[in-house]
Amino acid sequence: MLTTGTAKIPTAIDPIALRRAFGTFVTGVTIITTRDTDGNPRGMTANSFTSVSLDPPLLLVCVAKSASSFAAFTTADSFAVNLLHEGQVDISATFASKSPDKFQSVNHDRVHTGAPILTDSLTWFDCTIYNRVDAGDHVILIGQVQAFGTSPSAPLGFCRGRYASVKDPLPSGWLASHNMIIGYLIEASGEILLRADGSGGWALPTAKRRKAGSELPLNDGKSLKLLSDNTFLYSIFDVADCDPGYLIYRARLADGGQGRDLPEDLRFFAIDKLPYDLIPTRELRAMLRRYVRERKQERFGIYMDSGDGGRLAMIEGEARSWHQAIQD
């Protein structure tokens, strides 16, 4: 600021120089995602991410008003922040572009709010909107964290307009997140229920709670009634050694599949015509093929992932209540 006598004349800020100055602060790289009013996944690269509060759990990101996804982020009631690891430079570049097929190159899923979660990311936060604040040429989105997951990968850094390597800061004894994606393998009348993943593929429907319940809530506010006595843990596995992992229950519909009234993103497939080529991950395909084999024998097992290919324990006989079992 220049001073002339007692008058202070403000000097103009050079926006290019200011941007360079801001860029000397080393940040991580995030992909922020949401769904537009038609339910389509939208996402963009951003490095303006900050933790805000632990109680309540809040974070913020800034979205430029010039961004093509700006309208989606300012009308949605939820969004996700996906922090990238050092091996995801190409994904950062894709989401920084105007490509119409950004989500074709990444595995993504729904966890809590329905916002797309990039399942291979370093860390993800699934948020509902807590507040929006207008700030110059950006809008600040303050999100309340509803679910999150992380992994022990090294982060992707960014400084002075370039990607930067960050020495892995993982402390000794660090454990990956305990949050997992809860999936349901639901059969009715010889068909399996699958959910569209928003990018032309199919996956299992997911739930918010780790414990199996008597119903599966759907995104439209409705729910599917399940036979609680026929809902069992079926498989636990990671995908490409990244967090979150999957916890899969097998279940049957309480009404036997009659009178189905499902959202557009859910569809039943005949058990001998499952679209394996449209299921995005090898692990999910392998799990479904195992289910088909075991169903023919009416003899099911529980699979648990391990470094040597996993463990499979077969279950014999009909299910009994805990009280019956301890009395025998």
mmCIF file of C-alpha atoms in Angstrom:
data_model
loop_
_atom_site.group_PDB
_atom_site.id
_atom_site.type_symbol
_atom_site.label_atom_id
_atom_site.label_comp_id
_atom_site.label_asym_id
_atom_site.label_seq_id
_atom_site.Cartn_x
_atom_site.Cartn_y
_atom_site.Cartn_z
ATOM 1 C CA MET A 1 0.000 0.000 0.000
ATOM 2 C CA LEU A 2 1.407 3.423 -0.981
ATOM 3 C CA THR A 3 1.111 6.442 1.361
ATOM 4 C CA THR A 4 0.838 10.065 0.070
ATOM 5 C CA GLY A 5 0.719 12.512 2.964
ATOM 6 C CA THR A 6 -2.094 11.200 5.144
ATOM 7 C CA ALA A 7 -3.878 9.395 2.278
ATOM 8 C CA LYS A 8 -3.363 5.680 1.648
ATOM 9 C CA ILE A 9 -3.634 4.531 -1.932
ATOM 10 C CA PRO A 10 -4.241 0.775 -2.282
ATOM 11 C CA THR A 11 -2.000 -0.939 -4.789
ATOM 12 C CA ALA A 12 -3.538 -3.358 -7.273
ATOM 13 C CA ILE A 13 -2.928 -7.056 -6.620
ATOM 14 C CA ASP A 14 -1.525 -8.905 -9.609
ATOM 15 C CA PRO A 15 -3.725 -12.044 -9.783
ATOM 16 C CA ILE A 16 -1.059 -14.078 -11.611
ATOM 17 C CA ALA A 17 1.605 -13.234 -9.057
ATOM 18 C CA LEU A 18 -0.864 -13.918 -6.239
ATOM 19 C CA ARG A 19 -1.708 -17.302 -7.675
ATOM 20 C CA ARG A 20 1.982 -18.161 -7.814
ATOM 21 C CA ALA A 21 2.372 -17.082 -4.204
ATOM 22 C CA PHE A 22 -0.587 -19.208 -3.131
ATOM 23 C CA GLY A 23 0.966 -22.090 -5.067
ATOM 24 C CA THR A 24 4.045 -22.201 -2.861
ATOM 25 C CA PHE A 25 1.916 -23.821 -0.149
ATOM 26 C CA VAL A 26 2.312 -27.589 -0.563
ATOM 27 C CA THR A 27 -1.073 -29.315 -0.722
ATOM 28 C CA GLY A 28 -2.535 -32.682 -1.479
ATOM 29 C CA VAL A 29 -4.710 -33.321 -4.527
ATOM 30 C CA THR A 30 -8.391 -34.215 -4.248
ATOM 31 C CA ILE A 31 -11.207 -35.225 -6.528
ATOM 32 C CA ILE A 32 -14.494 -33.826 -5.288
ATOM 33 C CA THR A 33 -17.578 -35.679 -6.496
ATOM 34 C CA THR A 34 -21.336 -35.399 -6.361
ATOM 35 C CA ARG A 35 -24.409 -36.238 -8.441
ATOM 36 C CA ASP A 36 -26.390 -33.789 -10.528
ATOM 37 C CA THR A 37 -30.151 -33.441 -10.504
ATOM 38 C CA ASP A 38 -30.430 -36.332 -13.012
ATOM 39 C CA GLY A 39 -28.375 -38.627 -10.785
ATOM 40 C CA ASN A 40 -25.292 -38.533 -13.016
ATOM 41 C CA PRO A 41 -21.865 -38.584 -11.308
ATOM 42 C CA ARG A 42 -19.934 -35.315 -11.536
ATOM 43 C CA GLY A 43 -16.410 -34.608 -10.370
ATOM 44 C CA MET A 44 -13.461 -32.262 -10.584
ATOM 45 C CA THR A 45 -9.893 -31.942 -9.319
ATOM 46 C CA ALA A 46 -9.350 -29.538 -6.417
ATOM 47 C CA ASN A 47 -6.568 -28.823 -3.933
ATOM 48 C CA SER A 48 -8.433 -26.257 -1.808
ATOM 49 C CA PHE A 49 -9.311 -28.738 0.941
ATOM 50 C CA THR A 50 -9.210 -28.087 4.691
ATOM 51 C CA SER A 51 -10.304 -29.909 7.811
ATOM 52 C CA VAL A 52 -12.554 -27.629 9.879
ATOM 53 C CA SER A 53 -13.886 -29.351 12.993
ATOM 54 C CA LEU A 54 -13.962 -32.678 14.825
ATOM 55 C CA ASP A 55 -17.178 -31.969 16.748
ATOM 56 C CA PRO A 56 -19.186 -31.837 14.596
ATOM 57 C CA PRO A 57 -16.944 -33.473 11.960
ATOM 58 C CA LEU A 58 -16.586 -30.782 9.284
ATOM 59 C CA LEU A 59 -14.355 -30.122 6.280
ATOM 60 C CA LEU A 60 -14.407 -27.620 3.434
ATOM 61 C CA VAL A 61 -13.557 -27.434 -0.249
ATOM 62 C CA CYS A 62 -13.744 -24.515 -2.665
ATOM 63 C CA VAL A 63 -15.481 -24.774 -6.041
ATOM 64 C CA ALA A 64 -14.814 -22.189 -8.746
ATOM 65 C CA LYS A 65 -17.911 -20.549 -10.185
ATOM 66 C CA SER A 66 -16.391 -21.097 -13.636
ATOM 67 C CA ALA A 67 -16.217 -24.888 -13.156
ATOM 68 C CA SER A 68 -18.439 -26.961 -15.440
ATOM 69 C CA SER A 69 -19.654 -28.921 -12.388
ATOM 70 C CA PHE A 70 -20.413 -25.780 -10.368
ATOM 71 C CA ALA A 71 -24.203 -26.088 -10.723
ATOM 72 C CA ALA A 72 -24.143 -29.723 -9.582
ATOM 73 C CA PHE A 73 -22.156 -28.903 -6.443
ATOM 74 C CA THR A 74 -24.346 -25.936 -5.535
ATOM 75 C CA THR A 75 -27.624 -27.851 -5.818
ATOM 76 C CA ALA A 76 -26.665 -31.286 -4.412
ATOM 77 C CA ASP A 77 -27.286 -32.126 -0.762
ATOM 78 C CA SER A 78 -24.131 -34.228 -0.509
ATOM 79 C CA PHE A 79 -20.636 -34.556 -1.921
ATOM 80 C CA ALA A 80 -17.453 -36.577 -1.415
ATOM 81 C CA VAL A 81 -13.812 -35.597 -1.151
ATOM 82 C CA ASN A 82 -11.357 -38.189 -2.459
ATOM 83 C CA LEU A 83 -7.675 -37.599 -1.654
ATOM 84 C CA LEU A 84 -5.338 -39.046 -4.284
ATOM 85 C CA HIS A 85 -2.236 -41.184 -3.732
ATOM 86 C CA GLU A 86 1.063 -40.857 -5.564
ATOM 87 C CA GLY A 87 0.037 -43.319 -8.287
ATOM 88 C CA GLN A 88 -3.009 -41.308 -9.409
ATOM 89 C CA VAL A 89 -1.508 -38.425 -11.397
ATOM 90 C CA ASP A 90 -3.411 -39.573 -14.485
ATOM 91 C CA ILE A 91 -6.713 -39.553 -12.589
ATOM 92 C CA SER A 92 -6.005 -36.029 -11.361
ATOM 93 C CA ALA A 93 -5.408 -34.921 -14.954
ATOM 94 C CA THR A 94 -8.592 -36.629 -16.168
ATOM 95 C CA PHE A 95 -10.796 -34.921 -13.586
ATOM 96 C CA ALA A 96 -9.112 -31.571 -14.248
ATOM 97 C CA SER A 97 -10.163 -31.872 -17.905
ATOM 98 C CA LYS A 98 -13.541 -31.356 -19.549
ATOM 99 C CA SER A 99 -13.789 -35.031 -20.535
ATOM 100 C CA PRO A 100 -17.410 -36.279 -20.542
ATOM 101 C CA ASP A 101 -16.297 -39.775 -19.443
ATOM 102 C CA LYS A 102 -14.261 -39.003 -16.318
ATOM 103 C CA PHE A 103 -15.712 -41.853 -14.286
ATOM 104 C CA GLN A 104 -14.925 -44.513 -16.904
ATOM 105 C CA SER A 105 -11.305 -44.659 -15.710
ATOM 106 C CA VAL A 106 -11.932 -45.134 -11.972
ATOM 107 C CA ASN A 107 -13.628 -47.619 -9.687
ATOM 108 C CA HIS A 108 -16.328 -45.863 -7.696
ATOM 109 C CA ASP A 109 -19.148 -46.828 -5.392
ATOM 110 C CA ARG A 110 -21.816 -45.466 -3.042
ATOM 111 C CA VAL A 111 -21.205 -45.654 0.674
ATOM 112 C CA HIS A 112 -23.482 -43.388 2.718
ATOM 113 C CA THR A 113 -24.905 -40.352 0.935
ATOM 114 C CA GLY A 114 -24.839 -41.657 -2.648
ATOM 115 C CA ALA A 115 -22.026 -39.348 -3.731
ATOM 116 C CA PRO A 116 -19.452 -41.263 -5.828
ATOM 117 C CA ILE A 117 -16.593 -42.641 -3.718
ATOM 118 C CA LEU A 118 -13.361 -43.385 -5.602
ATOM 119 C CA THR A 119 -12.570 -46.726 -3.985
ATOM 120 C CA ASP A 120 -8.878 -46.715 -5.019
ATOM 121 C CA SER A 121 -8.104 -43.317 -3.472
ATOM 122 C CA LEU A 122 -5.756 -42.559 -0.576
ATOM 123 C CA THR A 123 -8.599 -41.314 1.645
ATOM 124 C CA TRP A 124 -12.269 -40.502 1.106
ATOM 125 C CA PHE A 125 -14.850 -38.472 3.014
ATOM 126 C CA ASP A 126 -18.582 -38.871 2.324
ATOM 127 C CA CYS A 127 -20.370 -35.667 3.370
ATOM 128 C CA THR A 128 -23.729 -33.992 3.599
ATOM 129 C CA ILE A 129 -23.908 -30.233 3.030
ATOM 130 C CA TYR A 130 -23.475 -28.303 6.285
ATOM 131 C CA ASN A 131 -23.225 -24.834 4.731
ATOM 132 C CA ARG A 132 -22.381 -22.964 1.548
ATOM 133 C CA VAL A 133 -20.500 -19.663 1.690
ATOM 134 C CA ASP A 134 -20.154 -17.298 -1.266
ATOM 135 C CA ALA A 135 -16.509 -16.194 -1.545
ATOM 136 C CA GLY A 136 -15.556 -14.073 -4.571
ATOM 137 C CA ASP A 137 -15.106 -16.250 -7.635
ATOM 138 C CA HIS A 138 -15.567 -19.428 -5.577
ATOM 139 C CA VAL A 139 -18.163 -21.020 -3.317
ATOM 140 C CA ILE A 140 -16.988 -22.671 -0.116
ATOM 141 C CA LEU A 141 -18.713 -25.988 0.537
ATOM 142 C CA ILE A 142 -18.657 -26.989 4.182
ATOM 143 C CA GLY A 143 -19.456 -30.676 4.538
ATOM 144 C CA GLN A 144 -20.361 -32.759 7.556
ATOM 145 C CA VAL A 145 -18.543 -36.086 7.373
ATOM 146 C CA GLN A 146 -20.918 -39.060 7.456
ATOM 147 C CA ALA A 147 -18.380 -41.769 6.603
ATOM 148 C CA PHE A 148 -14.721 -41.967 5.671
ATOM 149 C CA GLY A 149 -11.949 -44.402 4.860
ATOM 150 C CA THR A 150 -8.190 -44.248 4.406
ATOM 151 C CA SER A 151 -5.218 -46.375 3.382
ATOM 152 C CA PRO A 152 -1.476 -46.517 4.062
ATOM 153 C CA SER A 153 -0.472 -45.256 0.582
ATOM 154 C CA ALA A 154 1.748 -42.200 0.075
ATOM 155 C CA PRO A 155 -0.143 -38.990 -0.847
ATOM 156 C CA LEU A 156 0.051 -37.113 -4.134
ATOM 157 C CA GLY A 157 1.446 -33.619 -3.506
ATOM 158 C CA PHE A 158 1.118 -30.388 -5.465
ATOM 159 C CA CYS A 159 3.298 -27.249 -5.308
ATOM 160 C CA ARG A 160 4.158 -24.343 -7.665
ATOM 161 C CA GLY A 161 1.773 -25.669 -10.313
ATOM 162 C CA ARG A 162 3.379 -29.111 -10.444
ATOM 163 C CA TYR A 163 2.897 -32.506 -8.842
ATOM 164 C CA ALA A 164 5.297 -33.164 -5.997
ATOM 165 C CA SER A 165 6.556 -36.339 -4.375
ATOM 166 C CA VAL A 166 5.882 -36.634 -0.670
ATOM 167 C CA LYS A 167 7.971 -38.994 1.424
ATOM 168 C CA ASP A 168 5.581 -41.542 2.902
ATOM 169 C CA PRO A 169 4.790 -40.183 6.372
ATOM 170 C CA LEU A 170 3.044 -43.334 7.590
ATOM 171 C CA PRO A 171 3.974 -43.793 11.257
ATOM 172 C CA SER A 172 4.889 -47.179 12.671
ATOM 173 C CA GLY A 173 1.840 -49.158 13.750
ATOM 174 C CA TRP A 174 -0.613 -47.246 11.550
ATOM 175 C CA LEU A 175 -3.726 -49.230 10.763
ATOM 176 C CA ALA A 176 -5.903 -48.703 7.707
ATOM 177 C CA SER A 177 -9.457 -47.504 8.222
ATOM 178 C CA HIS A 178 -11.979 -49.893 9.729
ATOM 179 C CA ASN A 179 -14.696 -48.520 7.454
ATOM 180 C CA MET A 180 -15.809 -50.956 4.795
ATOM 181 C CA ILE A 181 -18.306 -50.979 1.981
ATOM 182 C CA ILE A 182 -21.246 -53.152 3.028
ATOM 183 C CA GLY A 183 -22.701 -55.075 0.105
ATOM 184 C CA TYR A 184 -25.759 -57.320 -0.174
ATOM 185 C CA LEU A 185 -26.005 -60.336 -2.453
ATOM 186 C CA ILE A 186 -29.788 -60.580 -2.733
ATOM 187 C CA GLU A 187 -31.535 -63.400 -4.559
ATOM 188 C CA ALA A 188 -35.220 -63.668 -5.472
ATOM 189 C CA SER A 189 -36.885 -66.205 -7.776
ATOM 190 C CA GLY A 190 -33.579 -67.347 -9.243
ATOM 191 C CA GLU A 191 -32.330 -63.825 -9.937
ATOM 192 C CA ILE A 192 -29.629 -61.625 -8.369
ATOM 193 C CA LEU A 193 -30.143 -57.938 -7.593
ATOM 194 C CA LEU A 194 -27.454 -55.609 -8.995
ATOM 195 C CA ARG A 195 -27.060 -51.827 -8.926
ATOM 196 C CA ALA A 196 -25.918 -49.590 -11.784
ATOM 197 C CA ASP A 197 -22.619 -47.918 -10.839
ATOM 198 C CA GLY A 198 -23.243 -44.782 -12.911
ATOM 199 C CA SER A 199 -20.594 -45.563 -15.526
ATOM 200 C CA GLY A 200 -22.190 -48.412 -17.459
ATOM 201 C CA GLY A 201 -21.265 -51.150 -15.008
ATOM 202 C CA TRP A 202 -23.081 -53.176 -12.370
ATOM 203 C CA ALA A 203 -22.230 -53.880 -8.737
ATOM 204 C CA LEU A 204 -23.975 -55.095 -5.601
ATOM 205 C CA PRO A 205 -26.397 -52.833 -3.702
ATOM 206 C CA THR A 206 -24.781 -51.363 -0.596
ATOM 207 C CA ALA A 207 -25.929 -50.395 2.889
ATOM 208 C CA LYS A 208 -24.804 -47.886 5.518
ATOM 209 C CA ARG A 209 -24.595 -50.202 8.525
ATOM 210 C CA ARG A 210 -22.011 -52.924 9.045
ATOM 211 C CA LYS A 211 -24.476 -55.104 10.953
ATOM 212 C CA ALA A 212 -26.956 -56.972 8.784
ATOM 213 C CA GLY A 213 -30.539 -55.819 9.232
ATOM 214 C CA SER A 214 -34.023 -56.907 8.264
ATOM 215 C CA GLU A 215 -34.256 -54.344 5.477
ATOM 216 C CA LEU A 216 -32.019 -52.640 2.931
ATOM 217 C CA PRO A 217 -32.667 -48.871 2.575
ATOM 218 C CA LEU A 218 -32.773 -47.550 -0.986
ATOM 219 C CA ASN A 219 -31.785 -44.141 -2.312
ATOM 220 C CA ASP A 220 -35.380 -43.131 -3.033
ATOM 221 C CA GLY A 221 -36.358 -43.444 0.646
ATOM 222 C CA LYS A 222 -37.932 -46.882 0.226
ATOM 223 C CA SER A 223 -36.432 -50.142 1.431
ATOM 224 C CA LEU A 224 -36.313 -53.833 0.580
ATOM 225 C CA LYS A 225 -37.599 -56.181 3.276
ATOM 226 C CA LEU A 226 -35.206 -59.065 3.933
ATOM 227 C CA LEU A 227 -35.656 -62.407 5.648
ATOM 228 C CA SER A 228 -33.532 -61.773 8.739
ATOM 229 C CA ASP A 229 -33.118 -65.513 9.429
ATOM 230 C CA ASN A 230 -31.677 -65.952 5.926
ATOM 231 C CA THR A 231 -29.120 -63.128 5.999
ATOM 232 C CA PHE A 232 -25.556 -64.326 6.559
ATOM 233 C CA LEU A 233 -22.019 -63.050 6.235
ATOM 234 C CA TYR A 234 -20.685 -64.336 2.929
ATOM 235 C CA SER A 235 -17.385 -62.689 2.018
ATOM 236 C CA ILE A 236 -14.776 -60.232 3.321
ATOM 237 C CA PHE A 237 -12.149 -58.917 0.904
ATOM 238 C CA ASP A 238 -10.101 -55.952 -0.245
ATOM 239 C CA VAL A 239 -10.022 -54.579 -3.787
ATOM 240 C CA ALA A 240 -6.536 -54.127 -5.284
ATOM 241 C CA ASP A 241 -5.019 -53.969 -1.781
ATOM 242 C CA CYS A 242 -6.708 -50.643 -1.069
ATOM 243 C CA ASP A 243 -9.111 -49.379 1.551
ATOM 244 C CA PRO A 244 -12.062 -49.614 1.888
ATOM 245 C CA GLY A 245 -12.637 -53.329 1.701
ATOM 246 C CA TYR A 246 -15.922 -55.154 1.174
ATOM 247 C CA LEU A 247 -18.138 -56.927 3.684
ATOM 248 C CA ILE A 248 -20.742 -58.939 1.762
ATOM 249 C CA TYR A 249 -23.944 -60.490 3.135
ATOM 250 C CA ARG A 250 -26.141 -62.921 1.215
ATOM 251 C CA ALA A 251 -29.855 -62.409 1.716
ATOM 252 C CA ARG A 252 -33.322 -63.169 0.382
ATOM 253 C CA LEU A 253 -36.302 -60.865 -0.058
ATOM 254 C CA ALA A 254 -39.106 -61.274 2.452
ATOM 255 C CA ASP A 255 -41.781 -61.254 -0.251
ATOM 256 C CA GLY A 256 -39.969 -63.767 -2.431
ATOM 257 C CA GLY A 257 -39.489 -61.128 -5.114
ATOM 258 C CA GLN A 258 -43.176 -60.482 -5.726
ATOM 259 C CA GLY A 259 -44.432 -56.979 -6.473
ATOM 260 C CA ARG A 260 -41.012 -55.490 -7.131
ATOM 261 C CA ASP A 261 -40.966 -51.708 -7.172
ATOM 262 C CA LEU A 262 -37.321 -50.723 -7.599
ATOM 263 C CA PRO A 263 -35.468 -47.491 -8.398
ATOM 264 C CA GLU A 264 -34.083 -47.214 -11.925
ATOM 265 C CA ASP A 265 -30.543 -48.021 -10.806
ATOM 266 C CA LEU A 266 -31.519 -51.464 -9.439
ATOM 267 C CA ARG A 267 -32.220 -54.503 -11.609
ATOM 268 C CA PHE A 268 -32.578 -58.266 -11.181
ATOM 269 C CA PHE A 269 -30.485 -60.540 -13.438
ATOM 270 C CA ALA A 270 -31.065 -64.248 -14.002
ATOM 271 C CA ILE A 271 -28.442 -66.168 -12.047
ATOM 272 C CA ASP A 272 -27.152 -67.852 -15.230
ATOM 273 C CA LYS A 273 -27.024 -64.526 -17.131
ATOM 274 C CA LEU A 274 -25.102 -62.256 -14.787
ATOM 275 C CA PRO A 275 -23.257 -59.455 -16.697
ATOM 276 C CA TYR A 276 -19.757 -60.432 -15.558
ATOM 277 C CA ASP A 277 -18.142 -58.300 -18.290
ATOM 278 C CA LEU A 278 -19.863 -55.200 -16.853
ATOM 279 C CA ILE A 279 -18.846 -55.827 -13.239
ATOM 280 C CA PRO A 280 -15.909 -53.448 -12.627
ATOM 281 C CA THR A 281 -13.666 -55.430 -10.274
ATOM 282 C CA ARG A 282 -12.131 -58.888 -10.479
ATOM 283 C CA GLU A 283 -12.910 -59.546 -6.830
ATOM 284 C CA LEU A 284 -16.652 -58.933 -7.233
ATOM 285 C CA ARG A 285 -16.765 -61.121 -10.341
ATOM 286 C CA ALA A 286 -14.980 -63.956 -8.531
ATOM 287 C CA MET A 287 -17.313 -63.667 -5.544
ATOM 288 C CA LEU A 288 -20.433 -63.880 -7.746
ATOM 289 C CA ARG A 289 -19.080 -66.873 -9.670
ATOM 290 C CA ARG A 290 -18.438 -68.641 -6.350
ATOM 291 C CA TYR A 291 -21.993 -67.903 -5.245
ATOM 292 C CA VAL A 292 -23.411 -69.376 -8.455
ATOM 293 C CA ARG A 293 -21.355 -72.572 -7.961
ATOM 294 C CA GLU A 294 -22.323 -72.919 -4.314
ATOM 295 C CA ARG A 295 -25.978 -72.229 -5.002
ATOM 296 C CA LYS A 296 -26.155 -75.199 -7.346
ATOM 297 C CA GLN A 297 -24.938 -77.388 -4.488
ATOM 298 C CA GLU A 298 -26.998 -75.537 -1.839
ATOM 299 C CA ARG A 299 -23.831 -75.526 0.242
ATOM 300 C CA PHE A 300 -22.454 -72.085 1.047
ATOM 301 C CA GLY A 301 -19.212 -70.904 2.597
ATOM 302 C CA ILE A 302 -17.652 -67.784 4.116
ATOM 303 C CA TYR A 303 -14.634 -66.305 2.316
ATOM 304 C CA MET A 304 -12.033 -64.163 4.084
ATOM 305 C CA ASP A 305 -9.224 -62.458 2.167
ATOM 306 C CA SER A 306 -5.585 -63.251 2.981
ATOM 307 C CA GLY A 307 -2.172 -62.793 1.425
ATOM 308 C CA ASP A 308 -2.024 -66.344 0.037
ATOM 309 C CA GLY A 309 -5.335 -66.274 -1.815
ATOM 310 C CA GLY A 310 -7.868 -66.295 0.992
ATOM 311 C CA ARG A 311 -9.644 -68.736 3.295
ATOM 312 C CA LEU A 312 -12.981 -70.437 2.611
ATOM 313 C CA ALA A 313 -14.951 -72.125 5.405
ATOM 314 C CA MET A 314 -17.980 -74.184 4.390
ATOM 315 C CA ILE A 315 -21.164 -74.064 6.472
ATOM 316 C CA GLU A 316 -23.058 -77.274 7.142
ATOM 317 C CA GLY A 317 -26.719 -77.612 8.132
ATOM 318 C CA GLU A 318 -29.496 -75.120 8.722
ATOM 319 C CA ALA A 319 -29.138 -71.967 10.771
ATOM 320 C CA ARG A 320 -30.242 -72.103 14.396
ATOM 321 C CA SER A 321 -30.684 -69.427 17.016
ATOM 322 C CA TRP A 322 -27.872 -68.819 19.477
ATOM 323 C CA HIS A 323 -30.061 -70.029 22.381
ATOM 324 C CA GLN A 324 -30.771 -73.319 20.606
ATOM 325 C CA ALA A 325 -27.089 -73.848 19.852
ATOM 326 C CA ILE A 326 -25.857 -73.374 23.406
ATOM 327 C CA GLN A 327 -28.560 -75.670 24.813
ATOM 328 C CA ASP A 328 -27.590 -78.623 22.597
#
